[in-house]
Coordinates of C-alpha atoms (C1' of nucleotides) in Angstrom, one line a residue:
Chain C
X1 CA 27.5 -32.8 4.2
X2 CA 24.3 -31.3 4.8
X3 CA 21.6 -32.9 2.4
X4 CA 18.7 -30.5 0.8
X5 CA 15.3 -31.9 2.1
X6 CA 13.3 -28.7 0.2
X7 CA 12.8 -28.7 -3.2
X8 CA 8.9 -27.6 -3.3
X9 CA 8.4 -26.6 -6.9
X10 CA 5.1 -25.2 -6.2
X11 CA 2.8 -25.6 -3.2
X12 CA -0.5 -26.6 -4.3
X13 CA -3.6 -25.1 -2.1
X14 CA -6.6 -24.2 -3.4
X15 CA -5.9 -20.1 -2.4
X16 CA -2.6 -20.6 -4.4
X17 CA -4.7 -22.1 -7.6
X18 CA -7.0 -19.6 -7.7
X19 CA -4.3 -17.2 -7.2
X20 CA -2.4 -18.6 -10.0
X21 CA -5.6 -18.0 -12.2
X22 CA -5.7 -14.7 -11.6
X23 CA -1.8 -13.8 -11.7
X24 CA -2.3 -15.5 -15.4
X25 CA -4.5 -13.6 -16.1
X26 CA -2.7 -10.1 -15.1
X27 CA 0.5 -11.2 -16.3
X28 CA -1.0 -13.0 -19.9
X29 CA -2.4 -8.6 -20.4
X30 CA -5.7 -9.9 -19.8
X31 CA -6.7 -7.9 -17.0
X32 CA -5.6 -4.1 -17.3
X33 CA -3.7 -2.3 -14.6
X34 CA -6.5 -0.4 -12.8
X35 CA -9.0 -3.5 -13.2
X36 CA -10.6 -3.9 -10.0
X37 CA -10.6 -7.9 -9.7
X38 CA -13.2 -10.6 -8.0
X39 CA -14.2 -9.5 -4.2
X40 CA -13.4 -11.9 -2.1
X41 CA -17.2 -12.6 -1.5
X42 CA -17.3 -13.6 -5.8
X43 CA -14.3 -15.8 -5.4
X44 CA -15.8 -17.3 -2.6
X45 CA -19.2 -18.7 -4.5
X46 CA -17.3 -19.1 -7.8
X47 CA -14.7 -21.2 -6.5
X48 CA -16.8 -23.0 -3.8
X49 CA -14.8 -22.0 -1.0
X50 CA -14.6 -20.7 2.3
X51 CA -14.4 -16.8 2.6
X52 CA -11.0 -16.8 4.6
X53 CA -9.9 -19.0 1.6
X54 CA -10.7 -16.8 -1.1
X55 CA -9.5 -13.7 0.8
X56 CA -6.0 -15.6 0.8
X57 CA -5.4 -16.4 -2.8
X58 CA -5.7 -12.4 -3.6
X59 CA -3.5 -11.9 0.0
X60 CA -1.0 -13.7 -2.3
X61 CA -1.5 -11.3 -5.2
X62 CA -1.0 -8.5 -3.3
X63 CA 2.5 -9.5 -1.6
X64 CA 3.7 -10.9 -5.0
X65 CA 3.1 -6.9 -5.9
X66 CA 0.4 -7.7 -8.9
X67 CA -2.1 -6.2 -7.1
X68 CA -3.1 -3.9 -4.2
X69 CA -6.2 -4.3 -1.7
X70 CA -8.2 -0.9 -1.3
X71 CA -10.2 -1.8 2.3
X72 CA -14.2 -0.6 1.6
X73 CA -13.7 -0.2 -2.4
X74 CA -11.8 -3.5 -3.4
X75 CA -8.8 -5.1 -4.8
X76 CA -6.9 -3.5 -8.3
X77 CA -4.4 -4.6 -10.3
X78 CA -1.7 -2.2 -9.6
X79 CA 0.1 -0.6 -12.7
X80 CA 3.5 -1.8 -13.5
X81 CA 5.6 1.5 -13.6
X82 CA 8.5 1.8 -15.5
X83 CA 12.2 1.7 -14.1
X84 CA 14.0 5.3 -14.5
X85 CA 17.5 4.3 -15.1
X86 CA 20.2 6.1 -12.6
X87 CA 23.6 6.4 -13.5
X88 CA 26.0 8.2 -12.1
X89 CA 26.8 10.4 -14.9
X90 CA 23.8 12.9 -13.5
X91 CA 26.2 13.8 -11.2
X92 CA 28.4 15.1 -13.0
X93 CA 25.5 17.8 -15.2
X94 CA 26.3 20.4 -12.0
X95 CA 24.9 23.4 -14.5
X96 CA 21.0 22.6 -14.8
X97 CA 20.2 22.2 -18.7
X98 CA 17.2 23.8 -19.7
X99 CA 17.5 22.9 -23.2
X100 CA 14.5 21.5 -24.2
X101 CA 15.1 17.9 -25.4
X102 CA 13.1 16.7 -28.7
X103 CA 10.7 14.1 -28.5
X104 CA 10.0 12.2 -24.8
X105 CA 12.1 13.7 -21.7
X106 CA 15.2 11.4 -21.8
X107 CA 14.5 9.0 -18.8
X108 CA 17.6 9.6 -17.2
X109 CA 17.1 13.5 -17.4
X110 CA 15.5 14.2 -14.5
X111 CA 16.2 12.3 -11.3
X112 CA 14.1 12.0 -8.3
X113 CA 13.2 15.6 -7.2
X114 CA 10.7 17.4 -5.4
X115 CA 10.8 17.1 -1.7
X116 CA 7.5 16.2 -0.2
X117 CA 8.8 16.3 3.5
X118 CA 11.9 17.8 4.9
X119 CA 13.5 18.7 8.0
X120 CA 17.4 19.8 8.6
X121 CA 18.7 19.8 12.1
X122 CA 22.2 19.3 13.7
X123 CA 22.7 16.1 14.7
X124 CA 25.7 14.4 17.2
X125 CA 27.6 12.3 14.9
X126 CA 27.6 8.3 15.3
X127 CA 30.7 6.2 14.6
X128 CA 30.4 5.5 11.2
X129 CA 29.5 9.1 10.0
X130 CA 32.3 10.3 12.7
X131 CA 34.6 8.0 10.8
X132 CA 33.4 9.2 7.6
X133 CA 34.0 12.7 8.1
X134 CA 36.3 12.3 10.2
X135 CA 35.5 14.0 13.5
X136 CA 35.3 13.0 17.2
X137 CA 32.4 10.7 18.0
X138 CA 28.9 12.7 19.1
X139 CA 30.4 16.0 17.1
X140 CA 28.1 17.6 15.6
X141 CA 27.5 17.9 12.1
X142 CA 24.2 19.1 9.9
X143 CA 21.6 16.8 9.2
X144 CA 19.3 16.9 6.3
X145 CA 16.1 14.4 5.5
X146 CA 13.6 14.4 2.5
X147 CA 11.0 12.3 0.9
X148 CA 11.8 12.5 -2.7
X149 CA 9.0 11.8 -5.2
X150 CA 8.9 11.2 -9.2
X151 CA 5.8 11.4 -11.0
X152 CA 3.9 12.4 -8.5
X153 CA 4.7 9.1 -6.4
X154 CA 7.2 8.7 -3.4
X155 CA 10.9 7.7 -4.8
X156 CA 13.3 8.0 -2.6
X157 CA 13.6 8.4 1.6
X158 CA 16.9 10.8 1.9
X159 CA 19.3 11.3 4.6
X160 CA 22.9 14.0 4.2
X161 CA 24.6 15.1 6.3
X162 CA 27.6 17.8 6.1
X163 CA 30.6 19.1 7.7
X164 CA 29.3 21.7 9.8
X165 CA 32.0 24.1 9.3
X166 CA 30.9 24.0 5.7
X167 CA 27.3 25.4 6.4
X168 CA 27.4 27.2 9.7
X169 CA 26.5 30.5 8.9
X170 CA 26.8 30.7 5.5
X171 CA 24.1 31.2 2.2
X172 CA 24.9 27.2 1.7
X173 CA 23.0 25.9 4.6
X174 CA 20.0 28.3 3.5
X175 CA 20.4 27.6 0.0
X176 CA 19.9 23.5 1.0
X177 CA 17.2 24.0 3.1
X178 CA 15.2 26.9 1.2
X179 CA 15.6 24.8 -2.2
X180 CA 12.9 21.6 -2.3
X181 CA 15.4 19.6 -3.7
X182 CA 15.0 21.3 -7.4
X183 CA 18.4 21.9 -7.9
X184 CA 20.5 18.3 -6.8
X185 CA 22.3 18.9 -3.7
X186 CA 25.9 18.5 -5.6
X187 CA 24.6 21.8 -7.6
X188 CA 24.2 23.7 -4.6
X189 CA 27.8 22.3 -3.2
X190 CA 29.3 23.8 -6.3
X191 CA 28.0 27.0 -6.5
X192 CA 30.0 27.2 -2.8
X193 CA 33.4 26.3 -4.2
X194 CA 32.9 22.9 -2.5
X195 CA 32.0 20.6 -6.1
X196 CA 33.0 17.1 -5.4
X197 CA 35.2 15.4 -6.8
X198 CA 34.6 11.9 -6.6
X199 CA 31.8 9.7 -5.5
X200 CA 31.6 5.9 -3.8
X201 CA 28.3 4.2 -3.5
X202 CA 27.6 1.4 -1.4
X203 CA 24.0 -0.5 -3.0
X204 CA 22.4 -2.9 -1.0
X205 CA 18.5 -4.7 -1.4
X206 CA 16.6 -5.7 1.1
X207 CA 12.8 -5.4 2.6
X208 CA 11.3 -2.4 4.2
X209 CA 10.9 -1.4 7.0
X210 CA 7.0 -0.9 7.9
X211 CA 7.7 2.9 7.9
X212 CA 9.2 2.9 4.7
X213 CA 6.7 0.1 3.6
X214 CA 4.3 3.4 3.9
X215 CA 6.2 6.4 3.5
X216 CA 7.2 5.0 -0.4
X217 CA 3.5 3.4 -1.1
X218 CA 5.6 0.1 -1.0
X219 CA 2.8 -3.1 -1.7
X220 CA 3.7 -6.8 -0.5
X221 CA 7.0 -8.1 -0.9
X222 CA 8.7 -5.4 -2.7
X223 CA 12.4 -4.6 -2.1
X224 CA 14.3 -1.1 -1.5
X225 CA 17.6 -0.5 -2.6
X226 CA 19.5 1.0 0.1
X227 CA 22.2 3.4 -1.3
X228 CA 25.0 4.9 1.1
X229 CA 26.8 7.9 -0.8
X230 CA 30.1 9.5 0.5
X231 CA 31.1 12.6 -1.7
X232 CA 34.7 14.0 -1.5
X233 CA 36.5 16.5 -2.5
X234 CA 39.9 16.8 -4.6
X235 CA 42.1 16.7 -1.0
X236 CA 39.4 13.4 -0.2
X237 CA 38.0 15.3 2.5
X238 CA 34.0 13.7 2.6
X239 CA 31.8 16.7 1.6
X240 CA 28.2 15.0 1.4
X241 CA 27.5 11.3 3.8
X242 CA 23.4 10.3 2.0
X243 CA 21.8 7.1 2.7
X244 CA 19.1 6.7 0.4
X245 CA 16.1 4.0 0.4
X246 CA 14.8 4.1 -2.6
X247 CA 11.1 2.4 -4.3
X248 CA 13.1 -1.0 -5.0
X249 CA 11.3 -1.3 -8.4
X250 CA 10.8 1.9 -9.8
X251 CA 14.7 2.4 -10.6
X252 CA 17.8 0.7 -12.8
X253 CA 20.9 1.6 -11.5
X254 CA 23.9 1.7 -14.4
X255 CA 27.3 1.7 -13.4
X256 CA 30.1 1.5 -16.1
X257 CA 34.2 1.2 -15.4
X258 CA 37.1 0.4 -17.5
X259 CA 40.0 -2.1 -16.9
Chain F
X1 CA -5.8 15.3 -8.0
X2 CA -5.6 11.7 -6.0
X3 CA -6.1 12.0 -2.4
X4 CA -3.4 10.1 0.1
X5 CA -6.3 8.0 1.8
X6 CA -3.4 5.4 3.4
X7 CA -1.6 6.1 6.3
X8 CA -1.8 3.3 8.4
X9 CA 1.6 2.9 10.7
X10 CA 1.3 0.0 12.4
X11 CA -1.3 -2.6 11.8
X12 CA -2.5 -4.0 15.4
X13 CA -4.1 -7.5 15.7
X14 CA -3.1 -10.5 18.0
X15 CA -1.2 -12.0 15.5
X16 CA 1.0 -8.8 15.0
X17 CA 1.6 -8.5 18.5
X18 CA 3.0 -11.4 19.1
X19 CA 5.1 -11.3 16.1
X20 CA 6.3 -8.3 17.1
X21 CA 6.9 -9.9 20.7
X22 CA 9.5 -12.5 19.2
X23 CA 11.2 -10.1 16.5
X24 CA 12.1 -8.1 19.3
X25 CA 13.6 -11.3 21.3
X26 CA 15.5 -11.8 18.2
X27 CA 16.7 -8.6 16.9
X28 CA 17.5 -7.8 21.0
X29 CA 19.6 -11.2 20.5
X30 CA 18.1 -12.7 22.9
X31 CA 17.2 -15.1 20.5
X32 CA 20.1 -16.4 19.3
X33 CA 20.1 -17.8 15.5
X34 CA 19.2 -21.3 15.1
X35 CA 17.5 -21.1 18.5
X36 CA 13.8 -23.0 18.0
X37 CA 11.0 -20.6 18.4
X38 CA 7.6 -21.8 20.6
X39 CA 6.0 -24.3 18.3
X40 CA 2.4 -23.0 17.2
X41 CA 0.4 -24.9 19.9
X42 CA 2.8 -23.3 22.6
X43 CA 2.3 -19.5 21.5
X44 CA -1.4 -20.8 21.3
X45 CA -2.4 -21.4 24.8
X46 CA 0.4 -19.1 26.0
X47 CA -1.5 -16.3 24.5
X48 CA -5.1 -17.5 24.6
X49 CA -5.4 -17.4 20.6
X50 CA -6.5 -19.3 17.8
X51 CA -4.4 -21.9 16.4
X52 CA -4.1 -20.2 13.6
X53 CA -3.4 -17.3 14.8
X54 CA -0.4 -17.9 16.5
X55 CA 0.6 -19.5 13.0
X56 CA 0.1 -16.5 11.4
X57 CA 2.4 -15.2 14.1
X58 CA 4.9 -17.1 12.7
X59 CA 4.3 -16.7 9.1
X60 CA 4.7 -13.3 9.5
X61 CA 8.2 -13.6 11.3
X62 CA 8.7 -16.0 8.1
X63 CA 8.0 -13.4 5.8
X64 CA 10.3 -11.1 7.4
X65 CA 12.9 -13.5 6.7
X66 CA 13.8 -13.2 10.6
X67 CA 12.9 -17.2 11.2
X68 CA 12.5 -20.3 8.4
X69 CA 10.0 -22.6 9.0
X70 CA 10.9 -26.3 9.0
X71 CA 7.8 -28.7 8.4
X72 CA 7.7 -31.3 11.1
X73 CA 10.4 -29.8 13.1
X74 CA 10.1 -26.5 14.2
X75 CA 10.5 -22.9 13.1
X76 CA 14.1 -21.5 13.6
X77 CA 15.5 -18.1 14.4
X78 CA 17.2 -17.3 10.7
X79 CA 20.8 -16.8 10.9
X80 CA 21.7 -13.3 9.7
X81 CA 24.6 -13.8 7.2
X82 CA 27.5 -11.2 6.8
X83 CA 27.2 -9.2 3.3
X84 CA 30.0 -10.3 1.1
X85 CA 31.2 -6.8 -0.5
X86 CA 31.3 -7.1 -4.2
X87 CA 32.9 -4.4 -5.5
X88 CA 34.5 -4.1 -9.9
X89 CA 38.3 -4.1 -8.4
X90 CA 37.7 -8.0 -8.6
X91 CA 37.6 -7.8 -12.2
X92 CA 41.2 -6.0 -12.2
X93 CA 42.8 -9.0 -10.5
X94 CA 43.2 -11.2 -13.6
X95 CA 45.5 -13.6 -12.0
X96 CA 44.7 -15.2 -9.1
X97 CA 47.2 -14.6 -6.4
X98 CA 47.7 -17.3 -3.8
X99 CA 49.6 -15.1 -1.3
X100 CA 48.1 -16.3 2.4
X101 CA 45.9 -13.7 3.6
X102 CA 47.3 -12.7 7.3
X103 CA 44.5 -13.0 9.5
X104 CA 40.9 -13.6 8.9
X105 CA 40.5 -14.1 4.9
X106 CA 39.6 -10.1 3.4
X107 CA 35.6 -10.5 2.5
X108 CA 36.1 -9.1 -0.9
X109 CA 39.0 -11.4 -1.6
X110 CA 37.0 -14.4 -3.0
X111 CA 33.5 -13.5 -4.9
X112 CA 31.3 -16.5 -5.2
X113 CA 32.6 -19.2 -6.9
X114 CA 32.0 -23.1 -7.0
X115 CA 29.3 -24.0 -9.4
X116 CA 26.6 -26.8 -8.3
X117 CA 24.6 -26.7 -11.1
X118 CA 25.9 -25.7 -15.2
X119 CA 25.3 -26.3 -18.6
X120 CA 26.5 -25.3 -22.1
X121 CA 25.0 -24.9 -25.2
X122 CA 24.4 -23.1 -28.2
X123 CA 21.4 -20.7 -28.2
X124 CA 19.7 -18.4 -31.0
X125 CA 20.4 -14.9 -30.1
X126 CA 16.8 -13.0 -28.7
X127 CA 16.4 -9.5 -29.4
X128 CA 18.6 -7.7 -26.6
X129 CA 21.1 -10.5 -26.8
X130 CA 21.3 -9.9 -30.7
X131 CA 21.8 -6.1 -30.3
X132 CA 25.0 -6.4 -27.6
X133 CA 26.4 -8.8 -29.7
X134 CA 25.4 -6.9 -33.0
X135 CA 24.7 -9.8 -34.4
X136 CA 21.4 -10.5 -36.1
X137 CA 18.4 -11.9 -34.3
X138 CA 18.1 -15.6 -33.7
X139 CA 21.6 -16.4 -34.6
X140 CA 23.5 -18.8 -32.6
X141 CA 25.0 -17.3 -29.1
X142 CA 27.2 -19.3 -26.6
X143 CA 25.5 -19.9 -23.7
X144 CA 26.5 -21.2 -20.1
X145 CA 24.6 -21.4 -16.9
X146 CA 25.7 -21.9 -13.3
X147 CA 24.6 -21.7 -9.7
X148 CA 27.4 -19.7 -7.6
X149 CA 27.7 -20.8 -4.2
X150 CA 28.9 -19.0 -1.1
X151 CA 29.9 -20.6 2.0
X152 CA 28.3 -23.1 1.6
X153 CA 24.9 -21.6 0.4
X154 CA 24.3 -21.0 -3.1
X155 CA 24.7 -17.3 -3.9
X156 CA 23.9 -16.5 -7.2
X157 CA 22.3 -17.7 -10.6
X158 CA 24.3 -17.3 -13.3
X159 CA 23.7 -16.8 -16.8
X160 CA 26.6 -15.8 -19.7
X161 CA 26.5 -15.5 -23.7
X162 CA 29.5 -14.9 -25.6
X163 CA 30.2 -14.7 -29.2
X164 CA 30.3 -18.4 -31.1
X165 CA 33.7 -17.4 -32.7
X166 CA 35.5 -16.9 -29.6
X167 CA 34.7 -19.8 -28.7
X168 CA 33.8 -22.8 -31.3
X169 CA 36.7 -25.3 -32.2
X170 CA 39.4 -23.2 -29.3
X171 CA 40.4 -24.6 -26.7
X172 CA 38.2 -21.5 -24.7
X173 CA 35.2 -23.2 -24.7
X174 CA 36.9 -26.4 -22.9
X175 CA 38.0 -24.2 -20.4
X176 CA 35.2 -22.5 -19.4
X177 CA 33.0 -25.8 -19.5
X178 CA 35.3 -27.6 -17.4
X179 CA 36.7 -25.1 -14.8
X180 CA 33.9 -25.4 -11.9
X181 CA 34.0 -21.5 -11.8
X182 CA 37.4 -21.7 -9.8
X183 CA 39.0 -19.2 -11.9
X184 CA 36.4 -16.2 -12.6
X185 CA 35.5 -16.1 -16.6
X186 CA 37.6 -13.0 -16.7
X187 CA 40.5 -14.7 -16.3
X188 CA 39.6 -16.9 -18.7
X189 CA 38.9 -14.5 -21.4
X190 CA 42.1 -12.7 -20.6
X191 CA 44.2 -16.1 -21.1
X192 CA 42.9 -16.2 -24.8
X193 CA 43.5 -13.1 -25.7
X194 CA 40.6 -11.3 -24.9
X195 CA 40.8 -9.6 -22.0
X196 CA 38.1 -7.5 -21.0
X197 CA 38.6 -3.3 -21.5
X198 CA 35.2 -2.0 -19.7
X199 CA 32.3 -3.5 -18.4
X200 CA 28.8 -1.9 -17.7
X201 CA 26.5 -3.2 -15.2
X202 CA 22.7 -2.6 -14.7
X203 CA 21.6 -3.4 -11.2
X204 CA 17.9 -3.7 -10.5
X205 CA 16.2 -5.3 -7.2
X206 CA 13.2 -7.3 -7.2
X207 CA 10.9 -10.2 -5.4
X208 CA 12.3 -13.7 -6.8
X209 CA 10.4 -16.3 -9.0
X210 CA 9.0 -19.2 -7.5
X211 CA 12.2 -20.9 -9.0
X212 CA 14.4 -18.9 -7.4
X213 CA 13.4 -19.0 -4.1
X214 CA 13.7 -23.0 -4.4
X215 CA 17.3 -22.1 -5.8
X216 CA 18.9 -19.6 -3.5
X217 CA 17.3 -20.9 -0.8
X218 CA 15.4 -17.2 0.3
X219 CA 13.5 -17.1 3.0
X220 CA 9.9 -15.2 3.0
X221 CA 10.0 -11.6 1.2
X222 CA 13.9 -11.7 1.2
X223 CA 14.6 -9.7 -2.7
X224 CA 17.1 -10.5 -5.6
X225 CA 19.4 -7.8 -7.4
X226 CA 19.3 -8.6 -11.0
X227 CA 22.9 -7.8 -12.6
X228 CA 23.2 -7.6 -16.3
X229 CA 26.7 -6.9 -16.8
X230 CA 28.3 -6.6 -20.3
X231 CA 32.2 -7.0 -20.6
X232 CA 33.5 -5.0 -24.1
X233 CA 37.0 -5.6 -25.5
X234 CA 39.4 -2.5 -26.8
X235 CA 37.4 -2.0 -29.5
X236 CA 34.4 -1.7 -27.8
X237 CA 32.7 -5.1 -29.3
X238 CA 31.2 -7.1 -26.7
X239 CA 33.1 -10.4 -25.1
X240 CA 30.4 -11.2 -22.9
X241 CA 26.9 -11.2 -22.0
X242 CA 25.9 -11.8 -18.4
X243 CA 22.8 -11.8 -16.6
X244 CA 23.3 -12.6 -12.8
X245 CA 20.8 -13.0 -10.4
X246 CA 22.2 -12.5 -7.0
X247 CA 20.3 -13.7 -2.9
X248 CA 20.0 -10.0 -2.5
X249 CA 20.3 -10.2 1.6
X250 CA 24.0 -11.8 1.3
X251 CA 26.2 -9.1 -0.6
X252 CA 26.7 -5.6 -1.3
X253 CA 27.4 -4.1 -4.2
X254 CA 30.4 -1.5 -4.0
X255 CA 31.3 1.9 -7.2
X256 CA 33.1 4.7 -7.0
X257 CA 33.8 6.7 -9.5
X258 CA 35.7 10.1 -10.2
X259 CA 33.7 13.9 -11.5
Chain Z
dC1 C1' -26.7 2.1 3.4
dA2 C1' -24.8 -2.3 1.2
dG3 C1' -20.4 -4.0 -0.2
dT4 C1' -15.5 -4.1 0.6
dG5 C1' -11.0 -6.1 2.7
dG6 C1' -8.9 -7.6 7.4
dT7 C1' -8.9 -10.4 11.0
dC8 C1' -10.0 -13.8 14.6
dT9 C1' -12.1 -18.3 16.2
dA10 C1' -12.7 -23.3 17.0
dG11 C1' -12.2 -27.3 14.8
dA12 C1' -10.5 -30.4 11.3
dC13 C1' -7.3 -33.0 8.1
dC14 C1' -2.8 -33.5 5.9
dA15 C1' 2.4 -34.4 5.2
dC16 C1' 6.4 -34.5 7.5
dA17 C1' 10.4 -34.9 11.2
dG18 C1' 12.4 -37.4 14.5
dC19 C1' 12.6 -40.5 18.1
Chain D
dC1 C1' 4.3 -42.9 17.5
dT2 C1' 3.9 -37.8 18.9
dG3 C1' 4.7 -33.2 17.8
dT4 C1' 5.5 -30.1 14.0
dG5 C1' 4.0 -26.5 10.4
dG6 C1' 0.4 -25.9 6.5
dT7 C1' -4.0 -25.4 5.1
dC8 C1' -9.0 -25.3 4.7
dT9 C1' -13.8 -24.4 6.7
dA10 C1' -17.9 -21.9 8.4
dG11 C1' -19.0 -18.3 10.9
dA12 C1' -18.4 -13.9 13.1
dC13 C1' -17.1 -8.9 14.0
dC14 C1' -14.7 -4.7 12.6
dA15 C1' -13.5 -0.4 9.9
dC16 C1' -13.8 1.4 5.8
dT17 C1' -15.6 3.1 1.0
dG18 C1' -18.9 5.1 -1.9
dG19 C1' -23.3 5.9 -3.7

DNA sequence: CAGTGGTCTAGACCACAGC
DNA sequence: CTGTGGTCTAGACCACTGG
């Protein structure tokens, strides 16, 4: 039996105390998102303590996600956006409703849109996807990446791919690259006579990578949720493969099943 | 209109590059898990660096959750844990079936059970709680908490609410106090008569409380996913209430669902 | 330009593991 | 007891912001 030597509640430290003060403070509503807080030079002569010291406790702020350090200006407490709830019934809206909704926007109207950078190539075909689709290893198939983004901040990093034979040459491949992701890619399936028919997501959290740690304005310690996609059709042929890495806590996935 | 001032890729610095000089050895393999990394005076005069520098080194492999720490022994290459697939099908299977798996055991065949640590009691109802179980606010709920464990490794916190009349005076409430989560609450339920119909989950992923960390054992920035799942009867009134808070880096949460 | 955060240095003390 | 990681100090240089 292996005994459990760790059971550290809270390790004291004078950065962690003086961080503690001011994550109080943030949390208690007593320092407004936006607030710039203390330089490090302020904590230093208010706390008596060394420089690297102060600079530390509001390091510990920033990877809890409470704040984020602006190098020249200063250090702000970052706003706490709300989660858009994703379920999987906005797959199924294929027709775009322009019916305007009374009061707010429902939150789970309008998913993740708006491509900020794109690229479609054709790609040789790994094992898994070959697998997925199933095709010889290093066959080719059509490879599609965005940066999605939702109120005006990055989202969503976005990989698909596709059959080739389901885009060579035709209006679909055109239609999916000329479109900046305003219509959702199932939409654009549909209007081909390829609308899926079922959907399997695979979710998974985990840290960023330091590319995706910039590409999604990520700050500290926060998590993506890793989502892999297959889409199939009604003979379970896989239409759409997507991996998706989505801003960990800007979203609230909702998944419902009977028994 | 905000400008994008950020864009920095890779931060350098000494302590980065060594970092990054060990997390390749151990993503490479060439570090194998539970191998003991170069102690902090090592990496010091090994790279001509500050002490604490080369500890930052290490912290930052830490935080990566590629190597844990050990006060007064070392710091070890983590060891990367398979994801357990967790996927609703494990609510369908009501009975437990004892047939003897053929080879090695199927990973989604036994979700986390064996609780360490649980408790029972009767709880007024908050807000949310009050509006699932439509009952009003501050009444009395059942409550029951547990820490799931996994191999070995504790897996997931666990709290569930459920209705006082399902439970008070029957012989339901014995059972779920005194079952160490062998059999899953479902099957429970389903043995008194109130077997589950549908259940709706709401996934979110997020950095872990201090008290978590202690309790799922994470290492450095490693996330939680943050179930709330909610189990309804045939006539749609909710059974139970759970709120599940899993070690995001060991499982992976499986849907699929038909257009 | 003055102020900001980020990082490194050399040295020190502590609590702990394990022999 | 020696070696380990954890933390703090006082001082320094850098790149950057913003008036």
């Amino acid at each position: 039996m292996e005994a459990m030597p760790d059971a550290r509640i809270v390790p004291d430290g004078r950065a962690q105390q003086i961080a503690a003060g001011l994550r109080a403070a943030i949390t208690a509503g007593r320092l407004a998102p936006g607030t710039r807080l203390p330089s490090v030079r302020q904590l230093q002569v208010q706390h008596h303590v060394a420089r690297e010291t102060a600079s530390r406790a509001l390091g510990l702020l920033v990877a809890d996600g409470l704040a984020m350090a602006r190098p020249g200006s200063g250090t702000y407490v970052r706003p706490r956006a709300e989660r858009l709830p994703l379920s999987p019934d906005r797959y199924s809206r294929v027709s775009r409703q322009e019916a305007a909704s009374p009061g707010p926007p429902a939150p789970n109207d309008r998913p993740p849109r708006a491509a900020g950078f794109r690229g479609a190539r054709t790609a040789p075909a790994e094992t898994h996807l070959a697998a997925v689709f199933a095709l010889p290893v290093g066959a080719p198939v059509y490879e599609r990446t965005a940066l999605l983004t939702h109120q005006g901040a990055p989202a969503c990093l976005l990989i698909t791919h596709y059959r080739p034979e389901h885009l060579a040459g035709t209006a679909l491949a055109a239609a999916l690259e000329n479109n900046g992701e305003r219509e959702h890619a199932f939409e654009v399936l549909a209007a081909h006579g390829l609308a899926p028919a079922a959907v399997t997501e695979q979710l998974l959290t985990r840290s960023p990578t330091d590319a995706e740690r910039t590409l999604l304005q990520l700050a500290g310690a926060e998590p993506v949720m890793e989502v892999c996609r297959i889409a199939r059709g009604h003979n379970g042929h896989a239409l759409e493969h997507a991996r998706l890495v989505y801003a960990g806590h800007r979203f609230l996935w909702s998944y419902s099943h009977r028994l």
